[in-house]
Amino acid sequence: MTKHSPVACLSKAALFTDLPIDLKKKLVAVSTHQQKFPKGSIIRQPDDGKDGKEVVLGIPQKGDIEGQQHLFKQSENENFVEAVEDTWVCSINRADFQKLLQKTPDLSLKLLNNFGKKLVAIEHNSVLRNTLDAKERILAYLNDLANEQGKNEVKLELKKKDLASYLGITPETFSRKLKELEKDGKIEVHGRWINVKR
DNA sequence: CCATTAATAGGCG
DNA sequence: CGCCTATTAATGG
């Protein structure tokens, strides 16, 4: 493992990737790095206690960024964030961040442009979720995955029940639709590996 | 091994 | 399609 570099860390955030080095250094000044959260620990949870059903809203991968909205919006935490594996977290304080924005219009402008790109991606996912039925959603998801990785053999990194939750369906339906898709000759399922026929 | 959790199956609304 | 229950498979200690 290489040493943790705050600048490199910030660079991984989609929001900050394209920023020039001097702006990144300013961000480093208002951020904390490498807080460890062991597997199973709760990174963040709603202040109002009582939880409903567990729903997977997203699956941040290594180097992914979660909760960027808190940099911009003053609000109570609405969601749980749990460490599924041992995780290292780097964070930025909202108030400090906002002050920095006011002092640095260059930064504000860059971030705004990046947000535009993000909106396009969000729209894509939103369409997937709201207009397609479960079967199509699964297939669309698998296709996206195959496209991202540029191959037809795709590995499900998550437990199927978590994937199901992510796609907004129950594990039972997920399991059944996988079989249907297999019968349709659209995919081949081998445990966690799925061959997406395109 | 045993105990717990995940995946699948079948029934029903 | 979701929810419920039962059965089987996989996982971890």
Short mmCIF file of C-alpha atoms (C1' of nucleotides) in Angstrom, two decimals:
data_model
loop_
_atom_site.label_atom_id
_atom_site.label_comp_id
_atom_site.label_asym_id
_atom_site.label_seq_id
_atom_site.Cartn_x
_atom_site.Cartn_y
_atom_site.Cartn_z
CA MET A 1 0.00 0.00 0.00
CA THR A 2 1.22 3.44 -0.83
CA LYS A 3 1.04 6.25 1.65
CA HIS A 4 -2.14 8.23 1.77
CA SER A 5 -1.88 11.46 -0.13
CA PRO A 6 -4.58 14.00 0.67
CA VAL A 7 -4.28 15.56 -2.75
CA ALA A 8 -4.55 12.21 -4.50
CA CYS A 9 -7.50 11.36 -2.28
CA LEU A 10 -9.38 14.49 -3.27
CA SER A 11 -8.57 13.83 -6.89
CA LYS A 12 -10.57 10.65 -6.77
CA ALA A 13 -13.75 12.57 -6.09
CA ALA A 14 -15.59 13.20 -9.32
CA LEU A 15 -16.27 16.67 -8.08
CA PHE A 16 -12.64 17.52 -7.69
CA THR A 17 -10.85 15.47 -10.30
CA ASP A 18 -10.33 18.20 -12.86
CA LEU A 19 -9.22 20.88 -10.48
CA PRO A 20 -5.78 22.41 -10.79
CA ILE A 21 -3.31 21.50 -8.10
CA ASP A 22 -3.42 24.81 -6.31
CA LEU A 23 -7.15 24.55 -5.79
CA LYS A 24 -6.80 21.00 -4.53
CA LYS A 25 -4.32 22.15 -1.96
CA LYS A 26 -6.80 24.63 -0.67
CA LEU A 27 -9.30 21.84 -0.25
CA VAL A 28 -6.79 19.75 1.63
CA ALA A 29 -6.59 22.52 4.17
CA VAL A 30 -10.24 22.02 5.13
CA SER A 31 -10.35 18.23 5.04
CA THR A 32 -9.53 15.33 7.31
CA HIS A 33 -8.10 12.06 6.07
CA GLN A 34 -7.88 8.37 6.79
CA GLN A 35 -10.31 7.85 9.59
CA LYS A 36 -10.75 4.12 9.94
CA PHE A 37 -14.15 2.44 10.22
CA PRO A 38 -14.06 -1.32 10.87
CA LYS A 39 -16.38 -3.69 9.06
CA GLY A 40 -19.91 -3.41 10.35
CA SER A 41 -19.50 -0.06 12.04
CA ILE A 42 -21.92 2.76 11.36
CA ILE A 43 -20.31 5.67 9.62
CA ARG A 44 -23.35 7.88 9.67
CA GLN A 45 -26.94 7.55 10.76
CA PRO A 46 -30.06 9.67 11.08
CA ASP A 47 -30.32 11.65 14.29
CA ASP A 48 -33.95 10.77 14.78
CA GLY A 49 -33.30 7.16 15.61
CA LYS A 50 -35.85 4.62 14.58
CA ASP A 51 -35.05 2.87 11.38
CA GLY A 52 -37.34 1.49 8.73
CA LYS A 53 -36.49 -1.16 6.24
CA GLU A 54 -32.97 -1.34 4.99
CA VAL A 55 -32.65 -0.13 1.44
CA VAL A 56 -29.48 -0.04 -0.56
CA LEU A 57 -29.33 3.40 -2.13
CA GLY A 58 -25.90 3.07 -3.58
CA ILE A 59 -22.75 1.07 -3.48
CA PRO A 60 -19.71 3.26 -3.17
CA GLN A 61 -16.62 1.47 -4.42
CA LYS A 62 -13.03 2.06 -3.44
CA GLY A 63 -12.34 5.73 -3.86
CA ASP A 64 -15.96 6.64 -4.42
CA ILE A 65 -17.53 9.58 -2.74
CA GLU A 66 -20.70 9.52 -0.72
CA GLY A 67 -22.78 12.29 0.72
CA GLN A 68 -21.48 15.18 -1.34
CA GLN A 69 -24.80 16.89 -0.90
CA HIS A 70 -23.93 17.63 2.70
CA LEU A 71 -21.30 20.03 1.49
CA PHE A 72 -24.04 22.15 0.00
CA LYS A 73 -27.13 21.62 2.07
CA GLN A 74 -27.64 22.23 5.75
CA SER A 75 -29.69 19.27 6.91
CA GLU A 76 -29.95 16.42 9.28
CA ASN A 77 -28.61 13.11 8.04
CA GLU A 78 -31.35 11.12 6.44
CA ASN A 79 -29.57 7.91 5.62
CA PHE A 80 -27.48 5.24 7.26
CA VAL A 81 -24.02 4.62 6.00
CA GLU A 82 -22.51 1.38 7.10
CA ALA A 83 -19.07 -0.01 6.48
CA VAL A 84 -19.55 -3.32 4.73
CA GLU A 85 -15.82 -3.88 4.77
CA ASP A 86 -13.01 -2.18 6.62
CA THR A 87 -13.10 1.31 5.28
CA TRP A 88 -11.07 4.44 5.40
CA VAL A 89 -12.93 7.70 5.26
CA CYS A 90 -11.81 11.16 4.31
CA SER A 91 -14.13 14.06 4.86
CA ILE A 92 -14.60 17.77 4.43
CA ASN A 93 -16.40 20.05 6.80
CA ARG A 94 -19.31 21.82 5.18
CA ALA A 95 -18.87 25.23 6.77
CA ASP A 96 -15.20 25.34 5.93
CA PHE A 97 -15.98 24.22 2.41
CA GLN A 98 -18.53 26.95 1.89
CA LYS A 99 -16.16 29.62 3.10
CA LEU A 100 -13.59 28.36 0.67
CA LEU A 101 -16.12 28.56 -2.16
CA GLN A 102 -16.73 32.22 -1.42
CA LYS A 103 -13.06 32.97 -1.48
CA THR A 104 -12.42 30.96 -4.62
CA PRO A 105 -14.75 31.63 -7.55
CA ASP A 106 -12.58 29.45 -9.79
CA LEU A 107 -13.41 26.50 -7.63
CA SER A 108 -17.11 27.30 -7.59
CA LEU A 109 -17.23 27.48 -11.36
CA LYS A 110 -15.47 24.17 -11.87
CA LEU A 111 -17.71 22.42 -9.43
CA LEU A 112 -20.81 23.77 -11.08
CA ASN A 113 -19.71 22.39 -14.43
CA ASN A 114 -19.03 19.00 -12.92
CA PHE A 115 -22.48 18.97 -11.45
CA GLY A 116 -23.94 19.34 -14.90
CA LYS A 117 -22.28 16.13 -16.00
CA LYS A 118 -23.50 14.38 -12.92
CA LEU A 119 -27.07 15.36 -13.66
CA VAL A 120 -26.94 13.53 -16.96
CA ALA A 121 -25.86 10.34 -15.25
CA ILE A 122 -28.53 10.66 -12.60
CA GLU A 123 -31.18 11.14 -15.22
CA HIS A 124 -30.10 7.94 -16.92
CA ASN A 125 -30.46 5.94 -13.72
CA SER A 126 -33.73 7.61 -12.91
CA VAL A 127 -35.20 6.55 -16.22
CA LEU A 128 -34.04 3.00 -15.62
CA ARG A 129 -35.72 2.87 -12.28
CA ASN A 130 -39.02 4.49 -13.06
CA THR A 131 -39.95 3.30 -16.51
CA LEU A 132 -38.69 -0.23 -16.75
CA ASP A 133 -40.15 -3.30 -15.09
CA ALA A 134 -38.01 -5.51 -12.90
CA LYS A 135 -36.79 -7.76 -15.67
CA GLU A 136 -35.74 -4.93 -17.93
CA ARG A 137 -34.12 -3.10 -15.06
CA ILE A 138 -31.96 -6.08 -14.24
CA LEU A 139 -30.95 -6.55 -17.85
CA ALA A 140 -30.21 -2.85 -18.25
CA TYR A 141 -28.09 -2.94 -15.12
CA LEU A 142 -26.15 -5.97 -16.28
CA ASN A 143 -25.60 -4.37 -19.66
CA ASP A 144 -24.27 -1.21 -18.06
CA LEU A 145 -21.94 -3.33 -16.00
CA ALA A 146 -20.72 -5.22 -19.05
CA ASN A 147 -20.19 -2.00 -20.95
CA GLU A 148 -18.23 -0.46 -18.12
CA GLN A 149 -15.92 -3.41 -17.93
CA GLY A 150 -15.84 -4.02 -21.65
CA LYS A 151 -16.55 -7.71 -21.34
CA ASN A 152 -19.48 -10.07 -21.25
CA GLU A 153 -18.46 -11.98 -18.16
CA VAL A 154 -19.58 -9.86 -15.26
CA LYS A 155 -19.04 -10.51 -11.57
CA LEU A 156 -21.59 -9.49 -8.98
CA GLU A 157 -19.53 -7.92 -6.24
CA LEU A 158 -22.51 -7.63 -3.94
CA LYS A 159 -24.77 -10.14 -2.35
CA LYS A 160 -27.79 -10.66 -4.55
CA LYS A 161 -30.15 -9.44 -1.89
CA ASP A 162 -28.26 -6.16 -1.75
CA LEU A 163 -28.26 -5.86 -5.50
CA ALA A 164 -31.98 -6.48 -5.49
CA SER A 165 -32.45 -3.72 -2.98
CA TYR A 166 -30.30 -1.43 -5.08
CA LEU A 167 -32.51 -2.11 -8.09
CA GLY A 168 -35.64 -1.55 -6.07
CA ILE A 169 -36.96 -5.11 -6.08
CA THR A 170 -37.14 -8.00 -3.63
CA PRO A 171 -34.52 -10.78 -3.58
CA GLU A 172 -37.20 -13.26 -4.60
CA THR A 173 -38.15 -11.32 -7.67
CA PHE A 174 -34.51 -10.78 -8.50
CA SER A 175 -33.85 -14.50 -8.31
CA ARG A 176 -36.86 -15.32 -10.47
CA LYS A 177 -36.14 -12.71 -13.10
CA LEU A 178 -32.58 -13.95 -13.41
CA LYS A 179 -33.92 -17.36 -14.27
CA GLU A 180 -36.37 -15.90 -16.76
CA LEU A 181 -33.61 -13.97 -18.45
CA GLU A 182 -31.61 -17.15 -18.59
CA LYS A 183 -34.50 -18.97 -20.19
CA ASP A 184 -34.85 -16.15 -22.69
CA GLY A 185 -31.25 -16.75 -23.64
CA LYS A 186 -30.28 -13.22 -22.64
CA ILE A 187 -27.81 -14.22 -19.98
CA GLU A 188 -26.08 -17.19 -18.35
CA VAL A 189 -25.84 -17.35 -14.59
CA HIS A 190 -23.01 -19.14 -12.83
CA GLY A 191 -23.25 -18.21 -9.18
CA ARG A 192 -21.82 -14.72 -8.86
CA TRP A 193 -20.70 -14.66 -12.47
CA ILE A 194 -23.10 -13.70 -15.20
CA ASN A 195 -22.49 -13.92 -18.91
CA VAL A 196 -24.34 -11.10 -20.59
CA LYS A 197 -25.10 -12.01 -24.18
CA ARG A 198 -25.03 -8.94 -26.34
"C1'" DC B 1 -19.32 -29.79 12.79
"C1'" DC B 2 -23.07 -26.25 14.23
"C1'" DA B 3 -25.28 -21.70 13.77
"C1'" DT B 4 -26.19 -17.95 11.06
"C1'" DT B 5 -27.07 -15.82 6.74
"C1'" DA B 6 -28.07 -15.97 1.82
"C1'" DA B 7 -30.45 -17.90 -2.11
"C1'" DT B 8 -34.19 -20.21 -4.07
"C1'" DA B 9 -39.05 -22.17 -4.40
"C1'" DG B 10 -43.90 -22.12 -3.96
"C1'" DG B 11 -48.22 -20.08 -2.57
"C1'" DC B 12 -51.14 -16.14 -2.21
"C1'" DG B 13 -53.12 -11.51 -2.68
"C1'" DC C 1 -45.04 -7.55 -8.28
"C1'" DG C 2 -44.48 -7.87 -3.05
"C1'" DC C 3 -44.93 -10.47 1.08
"C1'" DC C 4 -44.76 -14.81 3.68
"C1'" DT C 5 -43.04 -19.36 4.68
"C1'" DA C 6 -40.26 -23.40 3.84
"C1'" DT C 7 -36.24 -25.56 2.06
"C1'" DT C 8 -31.62 -25.64 0.52
"C1'" DA C 9 -26.97 -23.63 -0.14
"C1'" DA C 10 -23.15 -21.04 1.37
"C1'" DT C 11 -20.47 -18.98 4.97
"C1'" DG C 12 -18.01 -18.33 9.24
"C1'" DG C 13 -16.49 -19.73 13.73
#
